[in-house]
Every structure is written in C-alpha cells, then in structure tokens.
PDB file of C-alpha atoms in Angstrom:
ATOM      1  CA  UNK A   7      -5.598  19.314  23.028  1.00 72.00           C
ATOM      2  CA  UNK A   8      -3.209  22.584  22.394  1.00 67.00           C
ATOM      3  CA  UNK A   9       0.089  22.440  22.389  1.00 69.00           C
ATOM      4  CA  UNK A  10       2.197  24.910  23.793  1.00 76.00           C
ATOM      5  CA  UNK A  11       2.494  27.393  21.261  1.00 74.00           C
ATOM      6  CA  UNK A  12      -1.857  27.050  20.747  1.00 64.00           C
ATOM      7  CA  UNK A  13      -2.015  24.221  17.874  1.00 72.00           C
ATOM      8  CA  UNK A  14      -4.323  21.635  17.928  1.00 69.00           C
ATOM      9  CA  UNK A  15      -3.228  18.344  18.485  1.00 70.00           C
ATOM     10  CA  UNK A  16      -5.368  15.479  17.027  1.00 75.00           C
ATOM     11  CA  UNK A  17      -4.363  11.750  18.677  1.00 74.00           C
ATOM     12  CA  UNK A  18      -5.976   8.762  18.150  1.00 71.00           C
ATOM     13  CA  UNK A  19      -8.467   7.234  20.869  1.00 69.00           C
ATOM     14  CA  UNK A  20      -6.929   5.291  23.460  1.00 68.00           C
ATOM     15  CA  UNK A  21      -9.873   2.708  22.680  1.00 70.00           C
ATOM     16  CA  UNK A  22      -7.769   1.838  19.635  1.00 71.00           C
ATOM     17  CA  UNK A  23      -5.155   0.053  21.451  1.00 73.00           C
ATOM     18  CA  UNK A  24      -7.496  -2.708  22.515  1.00 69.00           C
ATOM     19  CA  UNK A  25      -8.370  -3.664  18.960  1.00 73.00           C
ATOM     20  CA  UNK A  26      -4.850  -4.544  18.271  1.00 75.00           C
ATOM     21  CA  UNK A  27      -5.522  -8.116  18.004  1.00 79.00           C
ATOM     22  CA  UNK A  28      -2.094  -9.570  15.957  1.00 70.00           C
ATOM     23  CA  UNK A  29       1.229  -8.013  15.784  1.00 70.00           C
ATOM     24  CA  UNK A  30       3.137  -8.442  12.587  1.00 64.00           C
ATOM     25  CA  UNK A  31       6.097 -11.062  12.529  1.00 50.00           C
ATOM     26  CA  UNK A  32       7.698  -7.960  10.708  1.00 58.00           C
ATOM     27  CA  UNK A  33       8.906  -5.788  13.121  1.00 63.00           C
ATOM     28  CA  UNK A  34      12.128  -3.301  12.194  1.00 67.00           C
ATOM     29  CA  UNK A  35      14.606  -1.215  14.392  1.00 69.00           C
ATOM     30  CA  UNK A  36      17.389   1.087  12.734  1.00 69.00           C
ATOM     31  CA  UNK A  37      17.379  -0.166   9.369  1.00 73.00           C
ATOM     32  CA  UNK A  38      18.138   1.857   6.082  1.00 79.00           C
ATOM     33  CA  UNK A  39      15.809   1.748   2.937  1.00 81.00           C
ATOM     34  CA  UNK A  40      17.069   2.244  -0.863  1.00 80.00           C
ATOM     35  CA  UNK A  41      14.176   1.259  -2.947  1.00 80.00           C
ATOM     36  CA  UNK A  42      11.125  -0.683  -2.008  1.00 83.00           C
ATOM     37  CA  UNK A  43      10.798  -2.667   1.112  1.00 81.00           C
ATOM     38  CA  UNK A  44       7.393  -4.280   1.377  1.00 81.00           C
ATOM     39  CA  UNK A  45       5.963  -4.362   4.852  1.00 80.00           C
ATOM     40  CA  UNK A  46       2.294  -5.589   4.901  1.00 74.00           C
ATOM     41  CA  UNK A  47       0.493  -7.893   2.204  1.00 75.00           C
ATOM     42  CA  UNK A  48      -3.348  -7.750   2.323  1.00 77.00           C
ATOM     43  CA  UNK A  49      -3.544  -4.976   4.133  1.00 78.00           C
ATOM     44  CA  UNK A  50      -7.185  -4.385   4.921  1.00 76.00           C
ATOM     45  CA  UNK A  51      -7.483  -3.468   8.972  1.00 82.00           C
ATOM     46  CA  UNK A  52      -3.828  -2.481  10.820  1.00 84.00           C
ATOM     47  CA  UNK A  53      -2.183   0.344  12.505  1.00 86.00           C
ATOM     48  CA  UNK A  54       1.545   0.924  11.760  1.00 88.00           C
ATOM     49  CA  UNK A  55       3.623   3.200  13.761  1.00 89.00           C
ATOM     50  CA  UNK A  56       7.039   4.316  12.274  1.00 91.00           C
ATOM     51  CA  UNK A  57       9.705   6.795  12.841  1.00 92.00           C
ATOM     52  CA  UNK A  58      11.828   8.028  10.151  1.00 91.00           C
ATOM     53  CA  UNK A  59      15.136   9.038  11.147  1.00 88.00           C
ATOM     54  CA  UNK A  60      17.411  11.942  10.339  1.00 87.00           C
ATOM     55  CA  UNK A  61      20.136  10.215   8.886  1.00 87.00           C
ATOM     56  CA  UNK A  62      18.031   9.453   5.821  1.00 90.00           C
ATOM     57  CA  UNK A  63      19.831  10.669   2.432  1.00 90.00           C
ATOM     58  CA  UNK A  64      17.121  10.302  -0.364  1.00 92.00           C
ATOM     59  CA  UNK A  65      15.383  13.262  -1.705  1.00 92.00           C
ATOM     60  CA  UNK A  66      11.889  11.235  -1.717  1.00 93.00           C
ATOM     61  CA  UNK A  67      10.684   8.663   1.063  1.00 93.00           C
ATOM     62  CA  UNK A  68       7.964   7.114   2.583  1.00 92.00           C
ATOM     63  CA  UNK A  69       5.639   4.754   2.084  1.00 90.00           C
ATOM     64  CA  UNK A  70       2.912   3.322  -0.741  1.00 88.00           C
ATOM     65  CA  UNK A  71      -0.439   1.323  -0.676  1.00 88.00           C
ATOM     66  CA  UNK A  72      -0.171   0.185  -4.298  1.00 84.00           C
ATOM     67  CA  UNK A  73       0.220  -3.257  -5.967  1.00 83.00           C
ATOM     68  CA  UNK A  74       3.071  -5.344  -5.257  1.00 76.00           C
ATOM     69  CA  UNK A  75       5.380  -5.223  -8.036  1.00 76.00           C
ATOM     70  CA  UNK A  76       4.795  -1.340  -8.737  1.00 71.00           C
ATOM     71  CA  UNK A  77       3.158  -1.940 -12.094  1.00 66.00           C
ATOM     72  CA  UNK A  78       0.495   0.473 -11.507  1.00 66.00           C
ATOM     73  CA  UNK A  79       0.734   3.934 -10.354  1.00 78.00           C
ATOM     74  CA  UNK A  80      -2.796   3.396  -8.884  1.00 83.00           C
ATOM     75  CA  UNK A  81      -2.309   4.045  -5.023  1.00 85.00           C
ATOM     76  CA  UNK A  82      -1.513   6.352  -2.320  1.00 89.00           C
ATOM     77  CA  UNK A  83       1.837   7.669  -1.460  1.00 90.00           C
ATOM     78  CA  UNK A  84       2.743   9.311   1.705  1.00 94.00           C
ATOM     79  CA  UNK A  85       6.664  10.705   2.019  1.00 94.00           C
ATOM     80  CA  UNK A  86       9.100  13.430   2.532  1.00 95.00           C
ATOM     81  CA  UNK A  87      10.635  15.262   0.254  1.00 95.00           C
ATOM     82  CA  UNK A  88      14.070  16.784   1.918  1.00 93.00           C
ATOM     83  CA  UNK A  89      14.733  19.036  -0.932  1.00 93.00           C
ATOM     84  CA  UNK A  90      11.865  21.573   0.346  1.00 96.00           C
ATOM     85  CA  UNK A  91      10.992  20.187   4.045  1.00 95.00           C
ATOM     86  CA  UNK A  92       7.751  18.926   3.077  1.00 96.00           C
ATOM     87  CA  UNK A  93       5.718  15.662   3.606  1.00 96.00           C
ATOM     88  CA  UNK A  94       2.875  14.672   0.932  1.00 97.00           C
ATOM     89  CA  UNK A  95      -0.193  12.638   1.025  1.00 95.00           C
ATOM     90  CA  UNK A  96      -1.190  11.737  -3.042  1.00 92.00           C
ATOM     91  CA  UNK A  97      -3.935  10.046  -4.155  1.00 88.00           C
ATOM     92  CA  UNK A  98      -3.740   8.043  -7.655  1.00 86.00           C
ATOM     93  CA  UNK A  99      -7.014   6.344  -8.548  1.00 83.00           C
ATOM     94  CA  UNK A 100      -7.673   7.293 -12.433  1.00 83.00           C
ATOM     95  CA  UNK A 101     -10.925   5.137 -12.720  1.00 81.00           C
ATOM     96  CA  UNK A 102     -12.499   6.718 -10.244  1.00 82.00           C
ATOM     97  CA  UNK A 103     -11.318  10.176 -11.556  1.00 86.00           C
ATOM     98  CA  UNK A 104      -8.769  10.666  -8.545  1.00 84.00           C
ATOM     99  CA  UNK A 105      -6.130  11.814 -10.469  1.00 82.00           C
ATOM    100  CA  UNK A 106      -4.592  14.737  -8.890  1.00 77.00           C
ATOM    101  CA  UNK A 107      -5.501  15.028  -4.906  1.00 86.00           C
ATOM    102  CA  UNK A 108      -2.315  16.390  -3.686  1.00 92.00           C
ATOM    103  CA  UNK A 109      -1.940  17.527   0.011  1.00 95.00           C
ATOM    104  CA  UNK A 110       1.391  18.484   2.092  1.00 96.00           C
ATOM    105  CA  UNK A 111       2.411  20.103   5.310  1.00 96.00           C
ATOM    106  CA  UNK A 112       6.082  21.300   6.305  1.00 95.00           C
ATOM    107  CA  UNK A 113       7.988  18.930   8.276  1.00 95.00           C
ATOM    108  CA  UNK A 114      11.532  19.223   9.770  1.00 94.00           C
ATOM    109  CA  UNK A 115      13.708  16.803   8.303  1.00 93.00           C
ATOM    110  CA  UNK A 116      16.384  17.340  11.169  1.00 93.00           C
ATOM    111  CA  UNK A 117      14.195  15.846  13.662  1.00 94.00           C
ATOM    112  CA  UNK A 118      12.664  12.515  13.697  1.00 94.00           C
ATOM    113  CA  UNK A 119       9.212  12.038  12.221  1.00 95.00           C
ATOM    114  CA  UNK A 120       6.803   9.491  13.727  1.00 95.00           C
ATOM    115  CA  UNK A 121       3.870   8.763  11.657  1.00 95.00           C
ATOM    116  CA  UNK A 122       0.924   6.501  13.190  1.00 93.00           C
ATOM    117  CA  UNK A 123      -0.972   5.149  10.254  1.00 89.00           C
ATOM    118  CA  UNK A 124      -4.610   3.546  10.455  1.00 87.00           C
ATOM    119  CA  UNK A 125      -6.309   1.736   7.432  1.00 85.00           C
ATOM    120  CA  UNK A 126      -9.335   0.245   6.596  1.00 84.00           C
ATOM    121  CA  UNK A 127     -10.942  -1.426   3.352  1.00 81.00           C
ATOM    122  CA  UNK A 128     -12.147   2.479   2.001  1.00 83.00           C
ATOM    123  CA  UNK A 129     -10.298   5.211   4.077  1.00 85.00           C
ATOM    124  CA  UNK A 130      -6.616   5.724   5.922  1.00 90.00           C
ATOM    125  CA  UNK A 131      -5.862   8.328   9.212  1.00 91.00           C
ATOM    126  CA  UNK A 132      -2.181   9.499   9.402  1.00 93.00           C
ATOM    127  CA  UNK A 133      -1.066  10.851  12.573  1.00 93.00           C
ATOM    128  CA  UNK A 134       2.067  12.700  11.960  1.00 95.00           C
ATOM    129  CA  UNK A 135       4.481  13.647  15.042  1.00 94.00           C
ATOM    130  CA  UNK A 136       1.760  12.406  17.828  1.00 90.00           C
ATOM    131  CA  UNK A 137      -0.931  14.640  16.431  1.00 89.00           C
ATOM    132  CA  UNK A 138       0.531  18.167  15.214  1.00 91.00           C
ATOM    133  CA  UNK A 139      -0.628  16.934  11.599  1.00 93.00           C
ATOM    134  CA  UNK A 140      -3.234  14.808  10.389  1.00 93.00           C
ATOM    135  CA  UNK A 141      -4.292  13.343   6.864  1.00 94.00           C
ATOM    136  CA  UNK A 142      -7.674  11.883   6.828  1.00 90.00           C
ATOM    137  CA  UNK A 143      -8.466  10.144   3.381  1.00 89.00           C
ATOM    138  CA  UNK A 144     -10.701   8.057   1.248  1.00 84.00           C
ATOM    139  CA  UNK A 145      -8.764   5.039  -0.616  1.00 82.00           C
ATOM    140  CA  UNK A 146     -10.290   2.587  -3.332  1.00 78.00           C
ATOM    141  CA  UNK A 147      -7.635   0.006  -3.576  1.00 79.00           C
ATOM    142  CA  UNK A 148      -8.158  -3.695  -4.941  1.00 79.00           C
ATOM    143  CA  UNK A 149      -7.584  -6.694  -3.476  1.00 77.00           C
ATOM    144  CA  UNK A 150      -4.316  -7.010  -5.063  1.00 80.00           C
ATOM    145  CA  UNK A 151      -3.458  -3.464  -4.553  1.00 81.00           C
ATOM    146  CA  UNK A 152      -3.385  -3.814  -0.749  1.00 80.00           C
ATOM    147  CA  UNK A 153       0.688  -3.659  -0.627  1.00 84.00           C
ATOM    148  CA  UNK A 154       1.866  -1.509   2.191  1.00 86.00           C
ATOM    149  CA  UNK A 155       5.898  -0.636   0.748  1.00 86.00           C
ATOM    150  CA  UNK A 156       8.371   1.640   2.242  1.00 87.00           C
ATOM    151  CA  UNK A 157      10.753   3.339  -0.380  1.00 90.00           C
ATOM    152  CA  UNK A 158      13.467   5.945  -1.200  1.00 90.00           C
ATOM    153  CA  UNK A 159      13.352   7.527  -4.601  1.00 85.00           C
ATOM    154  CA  UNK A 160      16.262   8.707  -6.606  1.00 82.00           C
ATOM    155  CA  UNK A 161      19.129   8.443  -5.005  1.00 85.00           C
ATOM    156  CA  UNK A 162      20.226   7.763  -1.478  1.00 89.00           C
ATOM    157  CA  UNK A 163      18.818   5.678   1.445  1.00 89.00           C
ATOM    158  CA  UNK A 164      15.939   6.052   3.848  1.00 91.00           C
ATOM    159  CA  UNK A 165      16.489   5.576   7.434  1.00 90.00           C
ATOM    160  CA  UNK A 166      13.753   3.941   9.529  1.00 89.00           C
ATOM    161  CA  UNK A 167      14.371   4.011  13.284  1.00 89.00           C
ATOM    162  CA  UNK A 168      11.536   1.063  14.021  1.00 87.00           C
ATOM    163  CA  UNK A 169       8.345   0.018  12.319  1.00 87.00           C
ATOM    164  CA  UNK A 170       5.442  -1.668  14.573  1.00 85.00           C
ATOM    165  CA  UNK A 171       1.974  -3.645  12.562  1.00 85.00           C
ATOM    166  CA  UNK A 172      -0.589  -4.710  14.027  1.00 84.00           C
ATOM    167  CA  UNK A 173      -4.197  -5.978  12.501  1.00 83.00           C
ATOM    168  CA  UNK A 174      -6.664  -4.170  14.130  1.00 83.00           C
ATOM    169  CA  UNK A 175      -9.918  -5.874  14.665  1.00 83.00           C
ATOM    170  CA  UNK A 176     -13.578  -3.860  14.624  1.00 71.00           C
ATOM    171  CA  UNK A 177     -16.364  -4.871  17.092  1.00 66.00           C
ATOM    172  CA  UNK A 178     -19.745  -2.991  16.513  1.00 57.00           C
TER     173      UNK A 178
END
C-alpha cells in the first residue's frame, strides 16, 4: 500500500489475528516507566502491540529481549532516543559475532508511536506506526534470555499509553 505522500506501507496479514490464541493477564493503559518493567517471561511465539506516548521524559526508551535480571548485555533493544528523534533496533549476540548490527529510522517524538511487535524462537518483525517503518531481524536468544522488558534510561520516565500480548500459535 502507498500512503499519501507515495511511501510504502508494510502491515501485517490479517491471517495473523486468528493465531492469537491467549491474551496476556498483563495488559497496561496510561502507565509511566522509569527503569525496567518486565512484560513477557518465556517469550517464544506472541505479538505485542504498544503505543508510546508523548509525555515520556527519558532520553532512551523502549523495550529489550534479554535475560531477566539484565546481567548480560546479550539481546536486542528496540527504543527512542528523544535527544535526536530517532528509534533504534540493536542487536547484541557476541558468540555468534553479532556485535555491532545497528539500524534506526527518524521518528517524531511529539506524536504517539505504535509499534506492533512479532517474535518467534529465531527472528522478530516490528511494525512501527501501522506500517511506515519496518525492522525485520534474526535473534539467537536462550531459553533464559527470553525476557521481554520495557525501560527508560538515564533519567526521566517513559510513558506507555497501553500494551496488548498475546501468544500466537503456528499451524502448518
């Protein structure tokens, strides 16, 4: 699809919507971040949809699929950074020589930002603002490294508007 000014637009496939098979327990409206606030354990097939709000103060946000208690660096980290108006997708996987795979696009940070998120056990699709940005990527996290955690970095707070999970079941 183009959009009016002749981007593409990339959505996901309506199809997807029937393989939401659970919805998390965890479900957020209008909340406000500072730190880490873990949303999904064992994440291995699930769709999260999220808005980030304007109101957020932090220069860094977003959200990691890391270990639980941040021990590692090992992960992927998706966020905004509001000092230059752009969002990030990094890759960390040193033993598997992923060690700098840095990608970003320019995002207003005085509108909301919606971000639909699919993963699976090796790769993650980001759908940012229905489909006028897309990060496709590989990911090689372990078992216990399957942490999905929102955060805000340095100072300030990151404001969510809502968060909806669900586990997404494959038929073939």
């Amino acid at each position: 699809t183009l959009s009016e000014s002749n981007r593409l637009i990339v959505k996901p496939i309506e199809e997807v919507k029937f393989m939401r098979v659970h919805t998390s327990l965890r479900q957020y409206n209008e909340i406000q971040v500072s730190g880490n606030l873990t949303l999904g354990t064992k994440v291995y097939t699930n769709e999260y949809i999220i808005e980030l709000g304007v109101n957020s103060t932090s220069r860094e946000y977003g959200l990691r699929l890391g270990d639980a208690d941040w021990n590692e660096s090992d992960g992927i980290y998706l966020y905004v950074n509001s000092s230059n108006s752009r969002m990030y997708l990094e890759r960390y996987y040193p033993r598997y020589n992923v060690t700098s795979d840095v990608r970003s696009i320019p995002i207003d940070t005085n509108k909301p930002i919606k971000l639909d998120f699919f993963f699976d056990y090796s790769s993650l699709e980001i759908f940012v603002n229905d489909g006028s940005a897309v990060f496709s990527s590989r990911n090689y996290p372990d078992d216990y490294q399957r942490y999905v955690t929102l955060f805000a970095r340095y100072e300030g707070v990151a404001h969510i508007k809502y968060i909806h999970n669900w586990e997404l079941e494959f038929s073939y």
